[in-house]
Amino acid sequence: MKIPGAAAAFGVRTRLVLAFLLVAAVSAATTAALTYREARSAVLERAQDTAVASFREEAERFVPGLPMDPEATRWALYDIAARSKPHPWIVFAEYGSLRVSSGDRPASGVLTADLRRSARTAPRGAFQRVVKDGDAYLTVGMPVMTRVVAGGRAVPSGLVLYAVMPMANEETDIDALVTAARDGALPGLAVALVPALFAARSVLRPVRELRRAAHSMGGGQLDTRIAVRGRDEMADLARTFNASAARLEHSVQELKDAGARARRFASDVSHELRTPLAGMLAVTDVLDEDAGRLDPDTARAVRLISAETGKLALLVEDLMEMSRFDARVAELNTDEVDAAEAVRRTLSGRRWHDRVVTDLPEGIRIRLDPRRFDVIVANLVGNALRHGAEPVTVRLSSRADTLVAEVRDHGPGIADTALPHIFDRFYKADAARSRSSGSGLGLAITRENVRLHGGTIRAQNAPGGGALFTVEMPFEGPASRETRPADGPVRTEATA
């Protein structure tokens, strides 16, 4: 099975393992991300809640003296900073234009305008988490309230205390969580590789068995079956394959039996007809000799019987030849011959040498079966003379390690609808040829003889008109090339 696209670059096993690892990686990343988010929120919120609550208590206890003395206020801020939780604070106060700090002021922009605005208007204060220049800070703003005796209400005094707490420790803890999640994910993927391999193996085992079974069936072992294990989808596939294989084996066996019966019938009929046909041919030969002394009607009948008996004898011989091909017992008796001389003997033996134009270069030697090569040339030339038009041309040439023989006529050519079937048995390209002298097996026998030599034959219409048959056969013969025809093995015998 070929799989197109990028997926074809990887086997099923690799894709299964990668998919398993991808799922494991996504799961690990999702778990790590959720854990990181929850742990980060817990760490930051715990530090934030502790700092805000502690600073609110300090702001509620702070009672400044009025008018405010900057130095005394600074010492008070030092005192507040000393009780900071959970980490040291930088505390400073703002009262009108007065700015007092317990230490170095943080980087500009840590205390935002929003925080200042919220701290002045919210009795419970406000806080923000701010990242400045890559450093995280928690900023808290608390207004200092004063009590008004009338009505018992607390009102802002105008003094606002601010605390800035660097969150470096929390960021370090969070970075440690990220590192732990990352370091834990990599070994997790490595561990996930083991079950991925086992899972891929368990999935691919039946697939490999199916592939081997299909390969065996393709090689002709139709009794191949797959062991069915379990009740999952792969087991259903195995049962379906076994059922299909059983039906295919039954159908193929029926076809083989029917074909064997048909071949045996044709062979038996041909054998049974040979003896009476031999007697009939002997009788018709005698009648042909005496036909001149008979009355005209009787003479025509005698000659008709003689001609039809000859056709029947030819058909029987061709049927017996085809039955040998079908039974795969056709033999090659090869010898090294001169191709041009072999063609000339065929034409001369049938008295066609004065009706056929030849182009036969000398010195082309080839190993073949002379009798079967004679049949090939005779069938092609006879077909051209009967169904084409003269001149008929026979041409030999060599190309690499191949002999090329071309037989061409100058008739109307072959119809396009007939070309695919021209080598079929009993095929008639023209209904008018149904009474021709041929058996309808000549071209089929020619193709089988060519294939027996390990060669090829093709038919086409020549560019200038007429039919062109081209035969290509290897010089060294089918045995040395280990060439086999499509219908089975070839037995070869070399003759001296």
Coordinates of N, CA and C in Angstrom, one line a residue, residues 61-167:
R61 N -2.6 51.6 63.2 CA -2.0 51.9 64.5 C -1.2 53.2 64.4
F62 N -0.9 53.6 63.2 CA 0.0 54.8 63.1 C -0.9 56.1 63.3
V63 N -0.4 56.9 64.3 CA -1.0 58.1 64.7 C 0.1 59.2 64.6
P64 N 0.1 60.0 63.5 CA 1.2 61.0 63.4 C 0.9 62.2 64.2
G65 N 2.0 62.8 64.6 CA 1.9 64.1 65.3 C 1.7 65.2 64.3
L66 N 0.9 66.2 64.6 CA 0.7 67.3 63.8 C 1.1 68.6 64.5
P67 N 1.8 69.5 63.8 CA 2.2 69.4 62.4 C 3.3 68.3 62.3
M68 N 3.3 67.7 61.1 CA 4.2 66.6 60.9 C 5.7 67.0 60.8
D69 N 6.5 66.2 61.5 CA 7.9 66.5 61.5 C 8.5 65.4 60.6
P70 N 9.2 65.8 59.5 CA 9.7 64.8 58.6 C 10.6 63.8 59.2
E71 N 11.5 64.2 60.1 CA 12.4 63.3 60.7 C 11.7 62.3 61.6
A72 N 10.8 62.8 62.4 CA 10.0 61.9 63.3 C 9.2 60.9 62.5
T73 N 8.6 61.4 61.4 CA 7.8 60.5 60.5 C 8.7 59.4 59.9
R74 N 9.9 59.8 59.5 CA 10.8 58.8 58.9 C 11.1 57.7 59.9
W75 N 11.4 58.1 61.2 CA 11.7 57.0 62.2 C 10.4 56.2 62.4
A76 N 9.3 56.8 62.3 CA 8.0 56.0 62.4 C 7.9 55.0 61.3
L77 N 8.3 55.4 60.1 CA 8.2 54.5 58.9 C 9.3 53.4 59.0
Y78 N 10.5 53.8 59.6 CA 11.4 52.7 59.9 C 10.9 51.6 60.8
D79 N 10.1 52.1 61.8 CA 9.5 51.2 62.7 C 8.5 50.3 62.1
I80 N 7.7 50.9 61.2 CA 6.7 50.1 60.4 C 7.4 49.0 59.5
A81 N 8.5 49.5 58.8 CA 9.2 48.6 57.9 C 9.8 47.5 58.7
A82 N 10.2 47.7 59.9 CA 10.9 46.6 60.7 C 9.9 45.5 61.0
R83 N 8.6 45.8 61.0 CA 7.6 44.7 61.3 C 6.9 44.2 60.0
S84 N 7.6 44.4 58.9 CA 7.0 44.0 57.6 C 6.9 42.5 57.5
K85 N 5.8 42.0 56.8 CA 5.6 40.6 56.5 C 5.1 40.5 55.1
P86 N 5.4 39.5 54.4 CA 6.3 38.4 54.7 C 7.8 38.7 54.3
H87 N 8.0 39.8 53.6 CA 9.3 40.3 53.2 C 9.5 41.7 53.7
P88 N 10.7 42.2 53.7 CA 11.0 43.6 54.0 C 10.3 44.5 53.0
W89 N 9.8 45.6 53.6 CA 9.1 46.7 52.8 C 10.0 47.9 52.7
I90 N 9.6 48.7 51.7 CA 10.1 50.1 51.6 C 8.8 50.9 51.9
V91 N 8.8 51.6 53.0 CA 7.6 52.4 53.4 C 7.8 53.9 53.3
F92 N 6.9 54.5 52.7 CA 7.0 56.0 52.7 C 5.6 56.6 52.8
A93 N 5.6 57.9 53.2 CA 4.4 58.6 53.4 C 4.3 59.8 52.5
E94 N 3.0 60.1 52.2 CA 2.7 61.3 51.4 C 1.6 62.1 52.1
Y95 N 1.9 63.4 52.3 CA 1.0 64.3 53.0 C 1.1 65.6 52.3
G96 N 0.2 65.9 51.4 CA 0.3 67.1 50.7 C 1.6 67.1 49.8
S97 N 2.4 68.0 50.0 CA 3.7 68.1 49.3 C 4.8 67.4 50.1
L98 N 4.5 66.8 51.2 CA 5.5 66.2 52.1 C 5.7 64.8 51.6
R99 N 7.0 64.3 51.4 CA 7.4 63.0 50.9 C 8.4 62.5 51.9
V100 N 8.1 61.4 52.6 CA 9.0 60.8 53.6 C 9.2 59.3 53.3
S101 N 10.4 58.8 53.2 CA 10.6 57.4 52.9 C 11.5 56.7 53.9
S102 N 11.3 55.4 54.1 CA 12.1 54.6 55.1 C 13.3 54.1 54.4
G103 N 13.6 54.3 53.2 CA 14.7 53.8 52.5 C 14.8 54.3 51.1
D104 N 15.5 53.7 50.2 CA 15.7 54.1 48.9 C 14.3 53.9 48.2
R105 N 14.0 55.0 47.4 CA 12.7 54.9 46.6 C 12.8 53.9 45.5
P106 N 11.8 53.1 45.2 CA 11.8 52.2 44.1 C 11.9 52.9 42.8
A107 N 12.1 52.1 41.8 CA 12.2 52.6 40.4 C 10.9 53.4 40.1
S108 N 11.1 54.5 39.3 CA 10.0 55.3 38.9 C 9.0 54.5 38.2
G109 N 7.7 54.8 38.5 CA 6.6 54.1 37.9 C 6.1 52.9 38.6
V110 N 6.7 52.5 39.7 CA 6.2 51.4 40.5 C 4.9 51.8 41.2
L111 N 4.9 53.0 41.8 CA 3.6 53.5 42.4 C 2.9 54.2 41.2
T112 N 1.8 53.6 40.8 CA 1.1 54.1 39.6 C 0.1 55.2 40.1
A113 N -0.4 55.9 39.1 CA -1.4 57.0 39.4 C -2.7 56.3 39.8
D114 N -3.0 55.1 39.3 CA -4.3 54.4 39.7 C -4.2 54.0 41.2
L115 N -3.0 53.5 41.6 CA -2.9 53.1 43.0 C -3.0 54.4 43.9
R116 N -2.4 55.5 43.6 CA -2.5 56.7 44.4 C -4.0 57.2 44.5
R117 N -4.6 57.1 43.3 CA -6.0 57.6 43.3 C -6.9 56.7 44.2
S118 N -6.7 55.3 44.0 CA -7.5 54.4 44.8 C -7.2 54.5 46.3
A119 N -5.9 54.7 46.7 CA -5.5 54.8 48.1 C -6.1 56.0 48.8
R120 N -6.3 57.1 48.0 CA -6.9 58.3 48.6 C -8.4 58.2 48.8
T121 N -9.1 57.4 48.0 CA -10.5 57.4 48.0 C -11.1 56.1 48.7
A122 N -10.3 55.0 48.8 CA -10.8 53.8 49.4 C -10.4 53.7 50.9
P123 N -11.3 53.7 51.8 CA -10.9 53.6 53.3 C -10.1 52.4 53.6
R124 N -10.3 51.3 52.8 CA -9.6 50.0 53.2 C -8.3 49.9 52.4
G125 N -8.0 50.9 51.6 CA -6.7 51.0 50.8 C -6.8 50.2 49.5
A126 N -5.7 50.1 48.8 CA -5.7 49.4 47.5 C -4.3 48.8 47.4
F127 N -4.2 47.8 46.4 CA -2.9 47.2 46.2 C -2.8 46.9 44.7
Q128 N -1.6 46.7 44.2 CA -1.3 46.3 42.8 C 0.0 45.5 42.8
R129 N 0.0 44.6 41.7 CA 1.2 43.8 41.4 C 1.8 44.5 40.2
V130 N 3.0 44.9 40.2 CA 3.6 45.7 39.1 C 4.9 45.0 38.7
V131 N 5.2 44.9 37.4 CA 6.4 44.5 36.9 C 7.1 45.6 36.3
K132 N 8.3 45.9 36.8 CA 9.1 47.1 36.3 C 10.5 46.6 36.0
D133 N 11.0 46.8 34.7 CA 12.3 46.5 34.3 C 12.6 45.0 34.7
G134 N 11.6 44.1 34.5 CA 11.8 42.7 34.7 C 11.6 42.3 36.1
D135 N 11.5 43.2 37.1 CA 11.3 42.9 38.5 C 9.9 43.1 38.9
A136 N 9.4 42.1 39.8 CA 8.0 42.2 40.2 C 7.9 42.8 41.6
Y137 N 6.9 43.6 41.8 CA 6.7 44.3 43.1 C 5.2 44.2 43.5
L138 N 5.0 44.2 44.8 CA 3.6 44.3 45.3 C 3.6 45.7 46.0
T139 N 2.7 46.6 45.5 CA 2.6 47.9 46.0 C 1.2 48.0 46.8
V140 N 1.3 48.6 47.9 CA 0.1 48.8 48.8 C 0.0 50.2 49.2
G141 N -1.3 50.8 49.1 CA -1.5 52.1 49.6 C -2.6 52.1 50.6
M142 N -2.4 52.7 51.8 CA -3.4 52.8 52.9 C -3.5 54.2 53.4
P143 N -4.8 54.7 53.4 CA -5.0 56.1 54.0 C -5.0 56.0 55.5
V144 N -4.4 56.9 56.1 CA -4.4 57.0 57.6 C -5.7 57.8 58.0
M145 N -6.5 57.1 58.8 CA -7.8 57.7 59.2 C -7.7 58.3 60.5
T146 N -8.6 59.3 60.7 CA -8.7 60.0 62.0 C -10.1 59.9 62.5
R147 N -10.3 59.8 63.8 CA -11.6 59.7 64.4 C -12.2 61.1 64.7
V148 N -13.5 61.3 64.3 CA -14.2 62.5 64.6 C -15.2 62.1 65.7
V149 N -15.1 62.8 66.8 CA -16.0 62.5 68.0 C -17.4 62.6 67.6
A150 N -17.8 63.7 67.0 CA -19.2 63.9 66.6 C -19.6 62.9 65.5
G151 N -20.5 62.0 65.8 CA -20.9 61.0 64.9 C -20.1 59.7 64.9
G152 N -18.9 59.7 65.5 CA -18.1 58.5 65.6 C -17.6 58.0 64.3
R153 N -17.4 58.8 63.3 CA -17.0 58.4 62.0 C -15.5 58.6 61.9
A154 N -14.8 57.7 61.1 CA -13.4 57.8 60.8 C -13.3 58.5 59.4
V155 N -12.5 59.5 59.3 CA -12.3 60.2 58.0 C -10.9 60.3 57.7
P156 N -10.5 60.3 56.4 CA -9.1 60.4 56.0 C -8.4 61.6 56.5
S157 N -7.2 61.4 57.0 CA -6.5 62.5 57.5 C -5.7 63.2 56.5
G158 N -5.7 62.7 55.3 CA -4.9 63.3 54.2 C -3.5 62.7 54.1
L159 N -3.1 61.9 55.1 CA -1.8 61.2 55.1 C -2.0 59.8 54.5
V160 N -1.2 59.4 53.5 CA -1.3 58.1 52.9 C 0.0 57.4 53.1
L161 N 0.0 56.2 53.6 CA 1.2 55.3 53.7 C 1.2 54.3 52.5
Y162 N 2.4 54.2 51.9 CA 2.7 53.3 50.8 C 3.7 52.3 51.2
A163 N 3.5 51.0 50.8 CA 4.5 50.0 51.0 C 4.9 49.3 49.7
V164 N 6.1 49.2 49.4 CA 6.6 48.5 48.2 C 7.4 47.3 48.6
M165 N 6.9 46.1 48.2 CA 7.6 44.8 48.6 C 8.1 44.1 47.3
P166 N 9.4 44.0 47.2 CA 9.9 43.2 46.0 C 9.5 41.8 46.2
M167 N 9.1 41.2 45.1 CA 8.6 39.8 45.1 C 9.6 38.8 44.4

